[in-house]
Amino acid sequence: MSFRLGLTGSIGMGKSTTAAMFADEGCAVWDADAAVHRLYSGAAVPAVGAVFPNAIVDGTVSREALKQIISSDSEALGKLEAIIHPLVRQDRARFAREAEADILVFDIPLLFETGSRDEFDAVTCVTVSPEIQRERVLARGTMTQAQFEMILAKQMPITENVALSDYVVVTDTVDHARTQVRDVVADIKRRMADA
Ligand SMILES: CC(C)(COP(=O)(O)OP(=O)(O)OC[C@H]1O[C@@H](n2cnc3c(N)ncnc32)[C@H](O)[C@@H]1O)[C@@H](O)C(=O)NCCC(=O)NCCS
Ligand SMILES: Nc1ncnc2c1ncn2[C@@H]1O[C@H](COP(=O)(O)OP(=O)(O)OP(=O)(O)O)[C@@H](O)[C@H]1O
């Protein structure tokens, strides 16, 4: 039986970068945002198109169009979540059934917010100061300040994520994060050996 480790944290705090470090340590990684990307170019197109016809561009769900819609309609993100989250859960369940590594890592931005904690043996939270978070997100140039604030408002404060997590990875530098990831993997392996 594989160990199921949830990986969460606020927008731009380093989930994907940290997930890649877990993969480097031999863990199998499932990424919720990547699942959403797959769904937007396939299975989610009819359902999203039925509610937001303007979001469909060239037969796929356009993230740019969605961001415009979300910016001008405060209920749009909630409606989008109601369509997407059940499909994301199905994708995750399939991965959990089929993956074969000793440790499975699930990179999920809204892990606690969606009430998923009980599906994991432990949870790691990534964290960095709000100043660095803002700087990193805005430096990507994919979101306006207002869009960033809107996403942030939908997420639990990072202090609560940290308090609810079994492990914390501070993503101030790559080397520091990698050391902490190795410590987490070593601790999980000890727990698995003792079980
Ligand atoms: C709002 C959208 C269009 C922004 O797309 P964009 O490519 O700019 O950003 P990306 O998808 O990489 O998301 C960046 C980060 O925003 C945060 N985020 C995304 N959606 C949400 C949400 N519904 N609530 C809170 N935070 C969110 C996460 O931390 C995520 O890692 C896109 O995130 C989306 O379609 N969201 C709805 C689906 C969803 O809830 N995804 C969250 C994981 S299941
Ligand atoms: N440990 C680290 N040290 C320095 N920079 C980092 C570290 N981890 C992540 N970063 C940088 O922070 C930015 C966001 O990282 P990443 O994409 O991994 O975050 P994320 O939480 O997956 O983002 P999102 O919520 O938008 O999906 C990137 O520019 C990345 O290079």
PDB file of C-alpha atoms and ligand atoms in Angstrom:
ATOM      1  CA  MET A   1       0.000   0.000   0.000  1.00  0.00           C
ATOM      2  CA  SER A   2       1.439   3.358  -1.008  1.00  0.00           C
ATOM      3  CA  PHE A   3       1.754   6.269   1.407  1.00  0.00           C
ATOM      4  CA  ARG A   4      -0.466   9.176   0.282  1.00  0.00           C
ATOM      5  CA  LEU A   5       1.042  12.596   0.894  1.00  0.00           C
ATOM      6  CA  GLY A   6      -0.973  15.739   0.164  1.00  0.00           C
ATOM      7  CA  LEU A   7       1.005  18.824  -0.894  1.00  0.00           C
ATOM      8  CA  THR A   8      -0.665  22.188  -0.550  1.00  0.00           C
ATOM      9  CA  GLY A   9      -0.022  25.904  -0.081  1.00  0.00           C
ATOM     10  CA  SER A  10      -1.244  29.233  -1.367  1.00  0.00           C
ATOM     11  CA  ILE A  11      -0.896  30.472  -4.966  1.00  0.00           C
ATOM     12  CA  GLY A  12       2.703  30.834  -6.112  1.00  0.00           C
ATOM     13  CA  MET A  13       4.210  29.558  -2.845  1.00  0.00           C
ATOM     14  CA  GLY A  14       6.130  26.796  -4.629  1.00  0.00           C
ATOM     15  CA  LYS A  15       3.890  23.707  -4.866  1.00  0.00           C
ATOM     16  CA  SER A  16       4.983  22.696  -8.391  1.00  0.00           C
ATOM     17  CA  THR A  17       8.673  23.301  -7.708  1.00  0.00           C
ATOM     18  CA  THR A  18       8.471  21.307  -4.479  1.00  0.00           C
ATOM     19  CA  ALA A  19       6.455  18.530  -6.158  1.00  0.00           C
ATOM     20  CA  ALA A  20       9.282  18.160  -8.702  1.00  0.00           C
ATOM     21  CA  MET A  21      11.702  17.702  -5.792  1.00  0.00           C
ATOM     22  CA  PHE A  22       9.515  14.884  -4.425  1.00  0.00           C
ATOM     23  CA  ALA A  23       9.581  13.316  -7.903  1.00  0.00           C
ATOM     24  CA  ASP A  24      13.397  13.550  -7.844  1.00  0.00           C
ATOM     25  CA  GLU A  25      13.270  11.493  -4.613  1.00  0.00           C
ATOM     26  CA  GLY A  26      11.315   8.728  -6.397  1.00  0.00           C
ATOM     27  CA  CYS A  27       7.761   9.740  -5.454  1.00  0.00           C
ATOM     28  CA  ALA A  28       4.933   9.586  -8.017  1.00  0.00           C
ATOM     29  CA  VAL A  29       3.279  13.016  -8.332  1.00  0.00           C
ATOM     30  CA  TRP A  30      -0.278  13.970  -9.295  1.00  0.00           C
ATOM     31  CA  ASP A  31      -0.885  17.664  -9.966  1.00  0.00           C
ATOM     32  CA  ALA A  32      -4.401  19.166  -9.662  1.00  0.00           C
ATOM     33  CA  ASP A  33      -3.598  22.183 -11.850  1.00  0.00           C
ATOM     34  CA  ALA A  34      -2.221  19.861 -14.561  1.00  0.00           C
ATOM     35  CA  ALA A  35      -5.427  17.798 -14.359  1.00  0.00           C
ATOM     36  CA  VAL A  36      -7.425  21.009 -14.899  1.00  0.00           C
ATOM     37  CA  HIS A  37      -5.270  21.730 -17.974  1.00  0.00           C
ATOM     38  CA  ARG A  38      -6.063  18.281 -19.410  1.00  0.00           C
ATOM     39  CA  LEU A  39      -9.779  18.708 -18.685  1.00  0.00           C
ATOM     40  CA  TYR A  40      -9.887  22.135 -20.340  1.00  0.00           C
ATOM     41  CA  SER A  41      -8.677  20.661 -23.601  1.00  0.00           C
ATOM     42  CA  GLY A  42     -11.088  17.714 -23.477  1.00  0.00           C
ATOM     43  CA  ALA A  43     -13.591  16.347 -21.008  1.00  0.00           C
ATOM     44  CA  ALA A  44     -14.647  19.662 -19.416  1.00  0.00           C
ATOM     45  CA  VAL A  45     -15.316  21.546 -22.663  1.00  0.00           C
ATOM     46  CA  PRO A  46     -19.045  20.687 -23.028  1.00  0.00           C
ATOM     47  CA  ALA A  47     -19.902  21.423 -19.375  1.00  0.00           C
ATOM     48  CA  VAL A  48     -17.917  24.684 -19.212  1.00  0.00           C
ATOM     49  CA  GLY A  49     -19.279  25.743 -22.620  1.00  0.00           C
ATOM     50  CA  ALA A  50     -22.851  25.209 -21.431  1.00  0.00           C
ATOM     51  CA  VAL A  51     -22.397  27.729 -18.604  1.00  0.00           C
ATOM     52  CA  PHE A  52     -19.764  30.043 -20.124  1.00  0.00           C
ATOM     53  CA  PRO A  53     -20.075  29.868 -23.945  1.00  0.00           C
ATOM     54  CA  ASN A  54     -17.580  32.726 -24.348  1.00  0.00           C
ATOM     55  CA  ALA A  55     -14.895  30.706 -22.548  1.00  0.00           C
ATOM     56  CA  ILE A  56     -14.606  28.218 -25.423  1.00  0.00           C
ATOM     57  CA  VAL A  57     -12.018  29.286 -27.982  1.00  0.00           C
ATOM     58  CA  ASP A  58     -10.935  26.943 -30.797  1.00  0.00           C
ATOM     59  CA  GLY A  59     -12.691  24.010 -29.129  1.00  0.00           C
ATOM     60  CA  THR A  60     -10.904  24.278 -25.781  1.00  0.00           C
ATOM     61  CA  VAL A  61     -11.507  26.191 -22.543  1.00  0.00           C
ATOM     62  CA  SER A  62      -9.500  29.422 -22.714  1.00  0.00           C
ATOM     63  CA  ARG A  63      -7.897  30.408 -19.400  1.00  0.00           C
ATOM     64  CA  GLU A  64      -7.533  33.983 -20.637  1.00  0.00           C
ATOM     65  CA  ALA A  65     -11.260  34.155 -21.400  1.00  0.00           C
ATOM     66  CA  LEU A  66     -12.044  32.573 -18.024  1.00  0.00           C
ATOM     67  CA  LYS A  67      -9.918  35.144 -16.194  1.00  0.00           C
ATOM     68  CA  GLN A  68     -11.843  37.952 -17.937  1.00  0.00           C
ATOM     69  CA  ILE A  69     -15.165  36.352 -16.993  1.00  0.00           C
ATOM     70  CA  ILE A  70     -14.083  35.814 -13.367  1.00  0.00           C
ATOM     71  CA  SER A  71     -12.902  39.432 -13.108  1.00  0.00           C
ATOM     72  CA  SER A  72     -16.296  40.793 -14.114  1.00  0.00           C
ATOM     73  CA  ASP A  73     -18.625  38.268 -12.410  1.00  0.00           C
ATOM     74  CA  SER A  74     -18.074  37.540  -8.731  1.00  0.00           C
ATOM     75  CA  GLU A  75     -20.070  34.274  -8.924  1.00  0.00           C
ATOM     76  CA  ALA A  76     -18.228  32.844 -11.925  1.00  0.00           C
ATOM     77  CA  LEU A  77     -15.354  31.171 -10.081  1.00  0.00           C
ATOM     78  CA  GLY A  78     -17.774  29.343  -7.773  1.00  0.00           C
ATOM     79  CA  LYS A  79     -19.782  28.106 -10.763  1.00  0.00           C
ATOM     80  CA  LEU A  80     -16.586  26.981 -12.486  1.00  0.00           C
ATOM     81  CA  GLU A  81     -15.454  25.081  -9.395  1.00  0.00           C
ATOM     82  CA  ALA A  82     -18.814  23.240  -9.237  1.00  0.00           C
ATOM     83  CA  ILE A  83     -18.163  21.930 -12.763  1.00  0.00           C
ATOM     84  CA  ILE A  84     -14.432  21.244 -12.504  1.00  0.00           C
ATOM     85  CA  HIS A  85     -13.834  19.874  -9.004  1.00  0.00           C
ATOM     86  CA  PRO A  86     -15.860  16.628  -9.428  1.00  0.00           C
ATOM     87  CA  LEU A  87     -13.934  15.904 -12.668  1.00  0.00           C
ATOM     88  CA  VAL A  88     -10.622  16.624 -10.920  1.00  0.00           C
ATOM     89  CA  ARG A  89     -11.579  14.213  -8.120  1.00  0.00           C
ATOM     90  CA  GLN A  90     -12.218  11.446 -10.674  1.00  0.00           C
ATOM     91  CA  ASP A  91      -8.824  12.054 -12.278  1.00  0.00           C
ATOM     92  CA  ARG A  92      -7.142  11.902  -8.857  1.00  0.00           C
ATOM     93  CA  ALA A  93      -8.931   8.697  -7.882  1.00  0.00           C
ATOM     94  CA  ARG A  94      -7.742   7.052 -11.108  1.00  0.00           C
ATOM     95  CA  PHE A  95      -4.126   8.059 -10.393  1.00  0.00           C
ATOM     96  CA  ALA A  96      -4.396   6.785  -6.801  1.00  0.00           C
ATOM     97  CA  ARG A  97      -5.628   3.399  -8.063  1.00  0.00           C
ATOM     98  CA  GLU A  98      -3.012   3.031 -10.793  1.00  0.00           C
ATOM     99  CA  ALA A  99       0.237   4.628  -9.498  1.00  0.00           C
ATOM    100  CA  GLU A 100       2.852   2.219  -8.180  1.00  0.00           C
ATOM    101  CA  ALA A 101       5.478   4.194  -6.186  1.00  0.00           C
ATOM    102  CA  ASP A 102       5.893   3.749  -2.398  1.00  0.00           C
ATOM    103  CA  ILE A 103       4.994   7.415  -1.853  1.00  0.00           C
ATOM    104  CA  LEU A 104       2.301   9.177  -3.893  1.00  0.00           C
ATOM    105  CA  VAL A 105       2.325  12.985  -3.741  1.00  0.00           C
ATOM    106  CA  PHE A 106      -0.859  14.915  -4.539  1.00  0.00           C
ATOM    107  CA  ASP A 107      -0.241  18.592  -5.382  1.00  0.00           C
ATOM    108  CA  ILE A 108      -3.586  20.219  -4.528  1.00  0.00           C
ATOM    109  CA  PRO A 109      -3.970  23.994  -4.063  1.00  0.00           C
ATOM    110  CA  LEU A 110      -7.339  23.735  -2.270  1.00  0.00           C
ATOM    111  CA  LEU A 111      -6.709  20.557  -0.237  1.00  0.00           C
ATOM    112  CA  PHE A 112      -8.116  21.779   3.091  1.00  0.00           C
ATOM    113  CA  GLU A 113     -10.690  24.126   1.510  1.00  0.00           C
ATOM    114  CA  THR A 114     -12.310  21.203  -0.351  1.00  0.00           C
ATOM    115  CA  GLY A 115     -12.431  18.962   2.747  1.00  0.00           C
ATOM    116  CA  SER A 116     -10.014  16.404   1.296  1.00  0.00           C
ATOM    117  CA  ARG A 117      -7.665  16.008   4.307  1.00  0.00           C
ATOM    118  CA  ASP A 118      -8.921  12.560   5.278  1.00  0.00           C
ATOM    119  CA  GLU A 119      -7.890  11.105   1.924  1.00  0.00           C
ATOM    120  CA  PHE A 120      -4.199  11.457   2.822  1.00  0.00           C
ATOM    121  CA  ASP A 121      -1.873   9.803   5.319  1.00  0.00           C
ATOM    122  CA  ALA A 122      -0.113  13.145   5.871  1.00  0.00           C
ATOM    123  CA  VAL A 123      -0.016  16.648   4.401  1.00  0.00           C
ATOM    124  CA  THR A 124       2.940  18.896   3.579  1.00  0.00           C
ATOM    125  CA  CYS A 125       2.397  22.629   3.206  1.00  0.00           C
ATOM    126  CA  VAL A 126       4.757  24.919   1.306  1.00  0.00           C
ATOM    127  CA  THR A 127       5.130  28.434   2.628  1.00  0.00           C
ATOM    128  CA  VAL A 128       7.011  31.662   2.060  1.00  0.00           C
ATOM    129  CA  SER A 129       6.391  35.253   3.143  1.00  0.00           C
ATOM    130  CA  PRO A 130       3.376  37.033   1.579  1.00  0.00           C
ATOM    131  CA  GLU A 131       5.763  39.649   0.140  1.00  0.00           C
ATOM    132  CA  ILE A 132       7.816  37.050  -1.744  1.00  0.00           C
ATOM    133  CA  GLN A 133       4.621  35.259  -2.800  1.00  0.00           C
ATOM    134  CA  ARG A 134       3.173  38.432  -4.358  1.00  0.00           C
ATOM    135  CA  GLU A 135       6.491  39.269  -6.020  1.00  0.00           C
ATOM    136  CA  ARG A 136       6.799  35.763  -7.547  1.00  0.00           C
ATOM    137  CA  VAL A 137       3.199  35.610  -8.786  1.00  0.00           C
ATOM    138  CA  LEU A 138       3.218  39.068 -10.366  1.00  0.00           C
ATOM    139  CA  ALA A 139       6.670  38.432 -11.908  1.00  0.00           C
ATOM    140  CA  ARG A 140       5.134  35.580 -13.953  1.00  0.00           C
ATOM    141  CA  GLY A 141       3.030  38.199 -15.754  1.00  0.00           C
ATOM    142  CA  THR A 142       0.040  35.835 -16.114  1.00  0.00           C
ATOM    143  CA  MET A 143      -2.266  37.616 -13.662  1.00  0.00           C
ATOM    144  CA  THR A 144      -3.163  41.166 -12.838  1.00  0.00           C
ATOM    145  CA  GLN A 145      -2.945  42.325  -9.237  1.00  0.00           C
ATOM    146  CA  ALA A 146      -6.774  42.222  -9.044  1.00  0.00           C
ATOM    147  CA  GLN A 147      -6.926  38.635 -10.351  1.00  0.00           C
ATOM    148  CA  PHE A 148      -4.233  37.615  -7.848  1.00  0.00           C
ATOM    149  CA  GLU A 149      -6.231  39.211  -4.997  1.00  0.00           C
ATOM    150  CA  MET A 150      -9.389  37.414  -6.123  1.00  0.00           C
ATOM    151  CA  ILE A 151      -7.676  34.006  -6.082  1.00  0.00           C
ATOM    152  CA  LEU A 152      -6.042  34.788  -2.734  1.00  0.00           C
ATOM    153  CA  ALA A 153      -9.426  35.672  -1.228  1.00  0.00           C
ATOM    154  CA  LYS A 154     -10.714  32.187  -2.163  1.00  0.00           C
ATOM    155  CA  GLN A 155      -7.887  30.463  -0.288  1.00  0.00           C
ATOM    156  CA  MET A 156      -7.455  29.757   3.403  1.00  0.00           C
ATOM    157  CA  PRO A 157      -4.845  31.988   5.096  1.00  0.00           C
ATOM    158  CA  ILE A 158      -1.453  30.259   4.811  1.00  0.00           C
ATOM    159  CA  THR A 159      -1.080  30.275   8.620  1.00  0.00           C
ATOM    160  CA  GLU A 160      -4.110  27.956   8.813  1.00  0.00           C
ATOM    161  CA  ASN A 161      -2.672  25.665   6.136  1.00  0.00           C
ATOM    162  CA  VAL A 162       0.556  25.463   8.097  1.00  0.00           C
ATOM    163  CA  ALA A 163      -1.247  24.761  11.382  1.00  0.00           C
ATOM    164  CA  LEU A 164      -3.232  21.899   9.804  1.00  0.00           C
ATOM    165  CA  SER A 165      -0.233  20.277   8.071  1.00  0.00           C
ATOM    166  CA  ASP A 166       2.048  17.475   9.321  1.00  0.00           C
ATOM    167  CA  TYR A 167       5.124  18.817   7.503  1.00  0.00           C
ATOM    168  CA  VAL A 168       6.125  22.313   6.351  1.00  0.00           C
ATOM    169  CA  VAL A 169       8.540  23.176   3.533  1.00  0.00           C
ATOM    170  CA  VAL A 170       9.763  26.786   3.556  1.00  0.00           C
ATOM    171  CA  THR A 171      10.418  27.752  -0.069  1.00  0.00           C
ATOM    172  CA  ASP A 172      12.760  30.688   0.482  1.00  0.00           C
ATOM    173  CA  THR A 173      15.582  29.043  -1.508  1.00  0.00           C
ATOM    174  CA  VAL A 174      15.801  25.969  -3.719  1.00  0.00           C
ATOM    175  CA  ASP A 175      18.546  24.357  -1.606  1.00  0.00           C
ATOM    176  CA  HIS A 176      16.617  24.879   1.632  1.00  0.00           C
ATOM    177  CA  ALA A 177      13.444  23.426   0.118  1.00  0.00           C
ATOM    178  CA  ARG A 178      15.307  20.382  -1.238  1.00  0.00           C
ATOM    179  CA  THR A 179      16.820  19.616   2.183  1.00  0.00           C
ATOM    180  CA  GLN A 180      13.371  19.793   3.780  1.00  0.00           C
ATOM    181  CA  VAL A 181      11.848  17.554   1.072  1.00  0.00           C
ATOM    182  CA  ARG A 182      14.546  14.943   1.715  1.00  0.00           C
ATOM    183  CA  ASP A 183      13.783  15.133   5.453  1.00  0.00           C
ATOM    184  CA  VAL A 184      10.073  14.601   4.801  1.00  0.00           C
ATOM    185  CA  VAL A 185      10.739  11.584   2.549  1.00  0.00           C
ATOM    186  CA  ALA A 186      13.122  10.091   5.129  1.00  0.00           C
ATOM    187  CA  ASP A 187      10.547  10.550   7.892  1.00  0.00           C
ATOM    188  CA  ILE A 188       7.785   8.932   5.814  1.00  0.00           C
ATOM    189  CA  LYS A 189      10.048   5.981   4.991  1.00  0.00           C
ATOM    190  CA  ARG A 190      10.755   5.547   8.713  1.00  0.00           C
ATOM    191  CA  ARG A 191       7.019   5.620   9.419  1.00  0.00           C
ATOM    192  CA  MET A 192       6.376   3.058   6.684  1.00  0.00           C
ATOM    193  CA  ALA A 193       9.120   0.781   8.005  1.00  0.00           C
ATOM    194  CA  ASP A 194       7.693   0.995  11.563  1.00  0.00           C
ATOM    195  CA  ALA A 195       4.107   0.313  10.448  1.00  0.00           C
TER     196      ALA A 195
HETATM  197  C1  LIG B   1      -8.680  30.901 -12.540  1.00  0.00           C
HETATM  198  C2  LIG B   1      -7.866  30.231 -13.641  1.00  0.00           C
HETATM  199  C3  LIG B   1      -8.558  30.400 -14.997  1.00  0.00           C
HETATM  200  C4  LIG B   1      -6.452  30.880 -13.675  1.00  0.00           C
HETATM  201  O1  LIG B   1      -5.654  30.202 -14.622  1.00  0.00           O
HETATM  202  P1  LIG B   1      -4.054  30.409 -14.622  1.00  0.00           P
HETATM  203  O2  LIG B   1      -3.524  29.543 -15.728  1.00  0.00           O
HETATM  204  O3  LIG B   1      -3.720  31.866 -14.661  1.00  0.00           O
HETATM  205  O4  LIG B   1      -3.572  29.894 -13.223  1.00  0.00           O
HETATM  206  P2  LIG B   1      -3.418  28.366 -12.663  1.00  0.00           P
HETATM  207  O5  LIG B   1      -4.546  27.527 -13.147  1.00  0.00           O
HETATM  208  O6  LIG B   1      -2.040  27.887 -12.922  1.00  0.00           O
HETATM  209  O7  LIG B   1      -3.687  28.558 -11.117  1.00  0.00           O
HETATM  210  C5  LIG B   1      -2.721  29.202 -10.311  1.00  0.00           C
HETATM  211  C6  LIG B   1      -3.090  29.033  -8.866  1.00  0.00           C
HETATM  212  O8  LIG B   1      -4.274  29.747  -8.578  1.00  0.00           O
HETATM  213  C7  LIG B   1      -4.921  29.118  -7.508  1.00  0.00           C
HETATM  214  N1  LIG B   1      -6.311  28.784  -7.897  1.00  0.00           N
HETATM  215  C8  LIG B   1      -6.776  28.355  -9.091  1.00  0.00           C
HETATM  216  N2  LIG B   1      -8.101  28.171  -9.056  1.00  0.00           N
HETATM  217  C9  LIG B   1      -8.490  28.485  -7.800  1.00  0.00           C
HETATM  218  C10 LIG B   1      -9.730  28.494  -7.123  1.00  0.00           C
HETATM  219  N3  LIG B   1     -10.852  28.106  -7.746  1.00  0.00           N
HETATM  220  N4  LIG B   1      -9.744  28.889  -5.831  1.00  0.00           N
HETATM  221  C11 LIG B   1      -8.604  29.268  -5.196  1.00  0.00           C
HETATM  222  N5  LIG B   1      -7.404  29.262  -5.781  1.00  0.00           N
HETATM  223  C12 LIG B   1      -7.350  28.882  -7.054  1.00  0.00           C
HETATM  224  C13 LIG B   1      -4.116  27.885  -7.176  1.00  0.00           C
HETATM  225  O9  LIG B   1      -3.189  28.182  -6.154  1.00  0.00           O
HETATM  226  C14 LIG B   1      -3.381  27.611  -8.433  1.00  0.00           C
HETATM  227  O10 LIG B   1      -2.231  26.844  -8.176  1.00  0.00           O
HETATM  228  C15 LIG B   1      -7.694  28.707 -13.357  1.00  0.00           C
HETATM  229  O11 LIG B   1      -6.930  28.513 -12.208  1.00  0.00           O
HETATM  230  C16 LIG B   1      -9.013  27.969 -13.185  1.00  0.00           C
HETATM  231  O12 LIG B   1      -9.639  27.642 -14.167  1.00  0.00           O
HETATM  232  N6  LIG B   1      -9.417  27.705 -11.917  1.00  0.00           N
HETATM  233  C17 LIG B   1     -10.623  26.941 -11.654  1.00  0.00           C
HETATM  234  C18 LIG B   1     -10.296  25.478 -11.411  1.00  0.00           C
HETATM  235  C19 LIG B   1      -9.757  25.257 -10.020  1.00  0.00           C
HETATM  236  O13 LIG B   1     -10.458  25.412  -9.027  1.00  0.00           O
HETATM  237  N7  LIG B   1      -8.462  24.912  -9.932  1.00  0.00           N
HETATM  238  C20 LIG B   1      -7.802  24.727  -8.650  1.00  0.00           C
HETATM  239  C21 LIG B   1      -7.204  23.353  -8.549  1.00  0.00           C
HETATM  240  S1  LIG B   1      -8.410  22.062  -8.645  1.00  0.00           S
HETATM  241  N1  LIG B   2      12.330  26.899  -3.014  1.00  0.00           N
HETATM  242  C1  LIG B   2      12.273  27.916  -3.865  1.00  0.00           C
HETATM  243  N2  LIG B   2      13.259  28.840  -3.894  1.00  0.00           N
HETATM  244  C2  LIG B   2      13.200  29.879  -4.760  1.00  0.00           C
HETATM  245  N3  LIG B   2      12.199  30.099  -5.646  1.00  0.00           N
HETATM  246  C3  LIG B   2      11.198  29.224  -5.651  1.00  0.00           C
HETATM  247  C4  LIG B   2      11.159  28.087  -4.773  1.00  0.00           C
HETATM  248  N4  LIG B   2      10.034  27.395  -5.004  1.00  0.00           N
HETATM  249  C5  LIG B   2       9.367  28.060  -5.985  1.00  0.00           C
HETATM  250  N5  LIG B   2      10.054  29.166  -6.381  1.00  0.00           N
HETATM  251  C6  LIG B   2       9.650  30.118  -7.422  1.00  0.00           C
HETATM  252  O1  LIG B   2       8.371  30.642  -7.087  1.00  0.00           O
HETATM  253  C7  LIG B   2       7.528  30.729  -8.220  1.00  0.00           C
HETATM  254  C8  LIG B   2       6.253  29.921  -7.996  1.00  0.00           C
HETATM  255  O2  LIG B   2       6.628  28.553  -7.854  1.00  0.00           O
HETATM  256  P1  LIG B   2       5.649  27.373  -8.269  1.00  0.00           P
HETATM  257  O3  LIG B   2       5.173  27.552  -9.664  1.00  0.00           O
HETATM  258  O4  LIG B   2       6.342  26.108  -7.905  1.00  0.00           O
HETATM  259  O5  LIG B   2       4.460  27.657  -7.259  1.00  0.00           O
HETATM  260  P2  LIG B   2       2.996  27.046  -7.206  1.00  0.00           P
HETATM  261  O6  LIG B   2       2.589  27.062  -5.781  1.00  0.00           O
HETATM  262  O7  LIG B   2       2.961  25.726  -7.901  1.00  0.00           O
HETATM  263  O8  LIG B   2       2.208  28.121  -8.047  1.00  0.00           O
HETATM  264  P3  LIG B   2       0.625  28.149  -8.445  1.00  0.00           P
HETATM  265  O9  LIG B   2      -0.150  28.221  -7.175  1.00  0.00           O
HETATM  266  O10 LIG B   2       0.451  29.356  -9.254  1.00  0.00           O
HETATM  267  O11 LIG B   2       0.360  26.877  -9.215  1.00  0.00           O
HETATM  268  C9  LIG B   2       8.365  30.245  -9.411  1.00  0.00           C
HETATM  269  O12 LIG B   2       8.908  31.368 -10.036  1.00  0.00           O
HETATM  270  C10 LIG B   2       9.459  29.413  -8.756  1.00  0.00           C
HETATM  271  O13 LIG B   2      10.657  29.404  -9.502  1.00  0.00           O
END
